[in-house]
Coordinates of C-alpha atoms and ligand atoms in Angstrom, one line a residue:
M960 CA 0.0 0.0 0.0
D961 CA 1.4 3.4 -1.0
G962 CA 1.4 6.5 1.0
I963 CA 0.7 5.3 4.5
E964 CA 3.6 7.3 6.1
P965 CA 2.4 10.8 5.2
V966 CA -1.1 10.0 6.5
A967 CA 0.4 8.5 9.7
A968 CA 2.5 11.7 10.1
A969 CA -0.6 13.9 9.6
L970 CA -2.5 11.9 12.3
R971 CA 0.4 12.2 14.7
R972 CA 0.3 16.0 14.3
A973 CA -3.4 16.4 14.2
R974 CA -5.3 18.3 16.9
G975 CA -8.7 17.3 15.5
V976 CA -9.6 14.0 13.8
V977 CA -12.9 13.0 12.2
V978 CA -13.5 9.4 10.9
L979 CA -16.5 8.9 8.6
T980 CA -17.5 5.3 8.1
G981 CA -19.9 3.3 5.9
A982 CA -21.0 -0.3 5.5
G983 CA -17.6 -1.4 4.2
V984 CA -16.1 -1.1 7.7
S985 CA -18.4 -4.0 8.8
V986 CA -17.9 -6.2 5.7
E987 CA -15.0 -8.0 7.5
S988 CA -17.4 -8.8 10.4
G989 CA -19.5 -10.7 7.9
L990 CA -22.2 -8.0 7.4
R991 CA -23.4 -7.0 3.9
P992 CA -22.8 -3.6 2.2
F993 CA -25.7 -1.7 0.6
R994 CA -24.5 -1.3 -2.9
G995 CA -23.3 -3.9 -5.4
R996 CA -24.5 -7.5 -5.7
D997 CA -23.1 -8.5 -2.3
G998 CA -25.8 -6.4 -0.6
W999 CA -28.8 -7.9 -2.4
W1000 CA -31.3 -10.0 -0.3
K1001 CA -33.7 -12.4 -1.8
G1002 CA -33.2 -10.8 -5.2
R1003 CA -33.9 -7.3 -3.9
D1004 CA -31.7 -4.3 -4.1
P1005 CA -31.4 -2.8 -0.5
T1006 CA -31.6 0.8 -1.8
T1007 CA -35.2 -0.1 -2.9
L1008 CA -36.1 -1.4 0.6
A1009 CA -34.7 1.4 2.8
T1010 CA -37.5 3.8 2.1
P1011 CA -40.8 4.8 3.8
E1012 CA -42.6 4.0 0.5
A1013 CA -41.2 0.5 0.5
F1014 CA -42.4 0.0 4.1
E1015 CA -45.9 1.3 3.2
A1016 CA -46.2 -0.9 0.1
D1017 CA -44.9 -4.1 1.8
P1018 CA -44.3 -3.7 5.5
S1019 CA -43.8 -7.5 5.8
L1020 CA -40.9 -7.7 3.4
V1021 CA -39.2 -4.6 4.7
S1022 CA -39.6 -5.7 8.3
E1023 CA -38.2 -9.2 7.5
W1024 CA -35.2 -7.7 5.8
Y1025 CA -34.4 -5.3 8.7
D1026 CA -34.9 -8.1 11.2
A1027 CA -32.5 -10.3 9.3
R1028 CA -30.0 -7.5 9.4
R1029 CA -30.6 -6.8 13.1
L1030 CA -30.0 -10.4 14.0
A1031 CA -26.9 -10.5 11.8
A1032 CA -25.6 -7.4 13.5
L1033 CA -26.2 -8.8 17.0
A1034 CA -24.5 -12.1 16.0
A1035 CA -21.5 -10.3 14.4
A1036 CA -18.3 -9.2 16.3
P1037 CA -16.3 -6.0 15.7
N1038 CA -13.3 -6.5 13.4
P1039 CA -9.8 -5.0 13.5
A1040 CA -11.1 -1.9 11.6
H1041 CA -13.6 -1.1 14.3
E1042 CA -10.9 -1.7 16.9
A1043 CA -8.3 0.5 15.2
I1044 CA -10.8 3.4 15.1
A1045 CA -11.5 3.0 18.8
E1046 CA -7.7 2.9 19.4
L1047 CA -7.3 6.0 17.2
E1048 CA -9.8 7.8 19.4
R1049 CA -8.0 6.9 22.6
Q1050 CA -4.7 8.1 21.1
V1051 CA -6.0 11.4 19.9
V1052 CA -8.1 12.1 23.0
G1053 CA -5.3 10.9 25.3
A1054 CA -3.0 13.5 23.7
G1055 CA -5.5 16.3 24.3
G1056 CA -7.0 16.4 20.8
R1057 CA -10.5 16.4 19.4
F1058 CA -12.0 13.3 17.9
L1059 CA -15.4 12.4 16.4
L1060 CA -16.5 9.2 14.6
V1061 CA -19.4 9.9 12.2
T1062 CA -20.9 6.6 11.1
Q1063 CA -23.6 5.9 8.5
N1064 CA -23.8 2.4 9.9
V1065 CA -26.7 1.2 12.0
D1066 CA -25.2 -2.0 13.3
G1067 CA -23.8 -0.9 16.7
L1068 CA -20.3 -2.5 16.1
H1069 CA -18.4 0.7 16.7
Q1070 CA -19.8 1.1 20.2
R1071 CA -19.1 -2.6 20.9
A1072 CA -15.4 -2.1 19.8
G1073 CA -15.1 0.8 22.3
S1074 CA -15.7 3.9 20.3
V1075 CA -17.2 6.6 22.6
R1076 CA -17.1 10.0 20.8
M1077 CA -19.4 9.1 18.0
V1078 CA -22.6 10.0 16.2
E1079 CA -24.9 7.7 14.2
L1080 CA -26.2 9.7 11.2
H1081 CA -28.6 7.0 10.1
G1082 CA -29.9 5.7 13.4
N1083 CA -29.5 2.2 15.0
L1084 CA -31.0 -1.1 13.9
T1085 CA -31.2 -2.6 17.3
V1086 CA -33.9 -0.1 18.4
W1087 CA -37.3 -0.2 16.7
R1088 CA -40.3 2.2 17.1
D1089 CA -44.1 2.1 16.7
H1090 CA -44.7 3.6 13.3
R1091 CA -47.7 5.5 14.6
S1092 CA -46.6 6.8 18.0
G1093 CA -42.8 6.7 17.6
Q1094 CA -42.5 4.9 21.0
R1095 CA -39.2 3.1 21.0
V1096 CA -38.5 -0.5 22.0
T1097 CA -35.4 -2.7 22.1
P1098 CA -36.4 -6.2 20.9
G1099 CA -34.6 -9.3 22.3
P1100 CA -32.2 -11.5 20.4
A1101 CA -34.9 -13.8 18.8
P1102 CA -36.5 -13.1 15.4
F1103 CA -39.9 -11.3 15.5
E1104 CA -42.8 -13.7 15.6
A1105 CA -44.6 -11.8 12.7
Y1106 CA -43.7 -9.4 9.9
P1107 CA -44.5 -6.7 10.5
A1108 CA -44.3 -7.0 14.2
P1109 CA -47.0 -5.1 16.3
G1110 CA -45.8 -2.0 18.0
P1111 CA -46.7 -1.0 21.6
D1112 CA -49.3 1.6 20.5
G1113 CA -51.3 -0.3 17.8
G1114 CA -49.0 0.5 14.9
W1115 CA -46.2 -1.6 13.4
L1116 CA -42.7 -1.8 14.5
R1117 CA -40.2 -0.2 12.2
P1118 CA -36.4 0.1 12.7
D1119 CA -35.2 3.3 14.3
V1120 CA -33.1 4.1 11.3
V1121 CA -33.2 6.9 8.7
W1122 CA -34.7 5.9 5.4
F1123 CA -34.1 7.7 2.1
G1124 CA -36.2 10.8 2.0
E1125 CA -36.3 11.1 5.9
F1126 CA -34.5 13.7 8.0
L1127 CA -31.3 12.9 9.6
P1128 CA -31.0 13.4 13.4
Q1129 CA -30.3 17.1 13.6
A1130 CA -28.0 16.9 16.7
A1131 CA -25.8 14.2 15.1
L1132 CA -25.5 16.2 11.8
S1133 CA -24.6 19.4 13.6
A1134 CA -22.0 17.7 15.8
A1135 CA -20.5 16.2 12.6
A1136 CA -20.5 19.6 10.8
V1137 CA -18.8 21.3 13.8
A1138 CA -16.1 18.6 14.1
V1139 CA -15.4 18.6 10.4
A1140 CA -15.1 22.4 10.3
S1141 CA -12.2 22.2 12.8
C1142 CA -10.5 19.0 11.9
D1143 CA -7.0 18.5 10.6
V1144 CA -7.4 15.0 9.3
M1145 CA -10.5 13.2 8.0
L1146 CA -10.5 9.5 7.3
V1147 CA -13.3 8.3 5.0
V1148 CA -13.6 4.5 5.5
G1149 CA -15.7 1.9 3.7
T1150 CA -18.3 4.2 2.2
S1151 CA -19.3 4.5 -1.4
A1152 CA -19.5 8.3 -0.6
V1153 CA -22.6 8.8 -2.7
V1154 CA -25.3 9.4 -0.1
F1155 CA -25.8 13.0 1.1
P1156 CA -25.4 14.7 3.5
A1157 CA -22.8 12.3 4.8
A1158 CA -20.8 12.4 1.5
G1159 CA -20.8 16.2 1.6
L1160 CA -18.8 16.2 4.9
V1161 CA -15.7 15.2 2.8
G1162 CA -15.9 18.3 0.8
Q1163 CA -16.4 20.4 3.9
A1164 CA -13.3 18.9 5.5
A1165 CA -11.3 19.7 2.3
A1166 CA -12.6 23.2 2.4
A1167 CA -11.4 23.5 6.0
A1168 CA -7.9 22.5 4.7
A1169 CA -7.9 19.1 6.4
V1170 CA -5.9 16.2 5.1
T1171 CA -8.5 13.9 3.6
V1172 CA -7.9 10.2 3.3
E1173 CA -10.0 7.4 1.8
V1174 CA -9.6 3.9 3.1
N1175 CA -11.5 1.5 0.8
V1176 CA -11.0 -1.6 -1.3
E1177 CA -11.5 0.6 -4.3
A1178 CA -11.4 4.3 -5.2
T1179 CA -14.8 6.1 -4.9
P1180 CA -15.9 9.5 -6.3
A1181 CA -14.9 11.1 -3.0
A1182 CA -12.5 14.0 -3.7
V1183 CA -9.7 13.2 -1.2
G1184 CA -6.0 14.0 -1.0
H1185 CA -4.9 10.4 -0.2
R1186 CA -6.2 7.0 -0.9
L1187 CA -5.2 3.9 1.0
I1188 CA -6.6 1.1 -1.1
G1189 CA -7.2 -2.2 0.8
P1190 CA -9.5 -3.8 3.3
A1191 CA -10.1 -1.5 6.3
G1192 CA -9.3 -4.3 8.7
E1193 CA -5.8 -4.4 7.4
V1194 CA -5.1 -0.8 6.5
L1195 CA -6.4 0.9 9.7
P1196 CA -4.5 -1.2 12.2
R1197 CA -1.4 -0.7 10.2
L1198 CA -2.0 3.1 10.0
V1199 CA -2.7 3.4 13.7
R1200 CA 0.4 1.3 14.5
E1201 CA 2.5 3.5 12.2
A1202 CA 1.2 6.7 13.6
F1203 CA 1.3 6.0 17.3
K1204 CA 3.4 2.8 17.6
A1205 CA 0.4 1.4 19.3
D1206 CA -1.2 -2.0 18.7
P1207 CA -5.0 -1.6 18.4
R1208 CA -5.7 -5.3 19.2
Ligands
OAD1401 P1 -22.1 1.1 0.4 O1 -22.6 -0.3 0.3 O2 -22.7 2.0 -0.6 O3 -20.6 1.1 0.2 C1 -19.7 0.3 0.8 C2 -18.3 0.7 0.5 O4 -17.4 -0.1 1.3 C3 -17.9 0.5 -1.0 O5 -17.3 1.7 -1.4 C4 -16.9 -0.7 -1.0 O6 -15.9 -0.6 -2.0 C5 -16.3 -0.5 0.4 N1 -15.8 -1.8 1.0 C6 -16.3 -3.0 0.9 N2 -15.5 -3.9 1.7 C7 -14.6 -3.1 2.3 C8 -13.5 -3.4 3.2 N3 -13.3 -4.6 3.6 N4 -12.7 -2.4 3.6 C9 -13.0 -1.1 3.1 N5 -13.9 -0.8 2.3 C10 -14.7 -1.8 1.9 O7 -22.4 1.6 1.9 P2 -22.4 3.1 2.5 O8 -21.5 3.9 1.8 O9 -22.3 2.9 3.9 O10 -28.3 4.7 4.1 O11 -23.9 3.5 2.1 C11 -24.3 4.8 2.5 C12 -25.7 4.7 2.9 O12 -26.5 4.3 1.8 C13 -26.1 3.7 4.0 O13 -25.9 4.2 5.3 C14 -27.6 3.5 3.7 C15 -27.5 3.3 2.3 O14 -28.6 3.3 1.6 C16 -29.6 4.6 4.4 O15 -30.2 3.6 4.5 C17 -30.2 6.0 4.7

């Protein structure tokens, strides 16, 4: 992999670091991405299921897909990429710097790896809510008995995630924008970088003169200064080791 040393040096010097992650960071935990054939489920493209219209048209199908993803996330374990990001946070914060992890993922694996300073832009799959009242529940580890599952207030349970066309949680988005505006380094990990507003954060970091770095198995349209091409579970531990002489595992 080319170019890891300049990125490691930038991380060592940085007073503010932002990490933006997408579904690719959980692929090495056995979870599926959204885009590309690997993400398809029972012949369906996930991007056609993650919408309020899809839930309205076929609540049974959309609930079953999200429940399968919920159970897969609960059964999965964080991988070395999640662990390296948690270690990066400890290093930066331990040296008195600012750190924020901004994730588009809904699987909860970052928290389980030890990340603390983080926001979930697209919600969390382990929490569901009554589609009428909005009341939240955290279902147990077994599959729902019916699809859609009945909610506590007479509606149906839907995942507490952001669907296409819905608003992102304002507090999370504001925290991300503030952190990006004052960061020195932004790592963009395992995201196809096509879904806004998350993808727009990369341009904001570049406009704030931050060093921008993509970590991905392939180059995406994200306009970044550095690309570290390879699996995040290999690239990130190496980067953190190189930057801080620390072993994330
Ligand atoms: P995508 O599925 O669009 O992109 C996953 C990215 O991860 C791709 O760029 C892959 O090349 C990359 N990738 C795959 N394996 C990897 C690995 N081992 N290491 C590093 N990179 C790897 O997922 P997102 O970008 O997260 O939103 O998608 C963004 C949003 O679109 C999702 O949060 C979801 C989706 O529709 C909503 O549901 C609102």
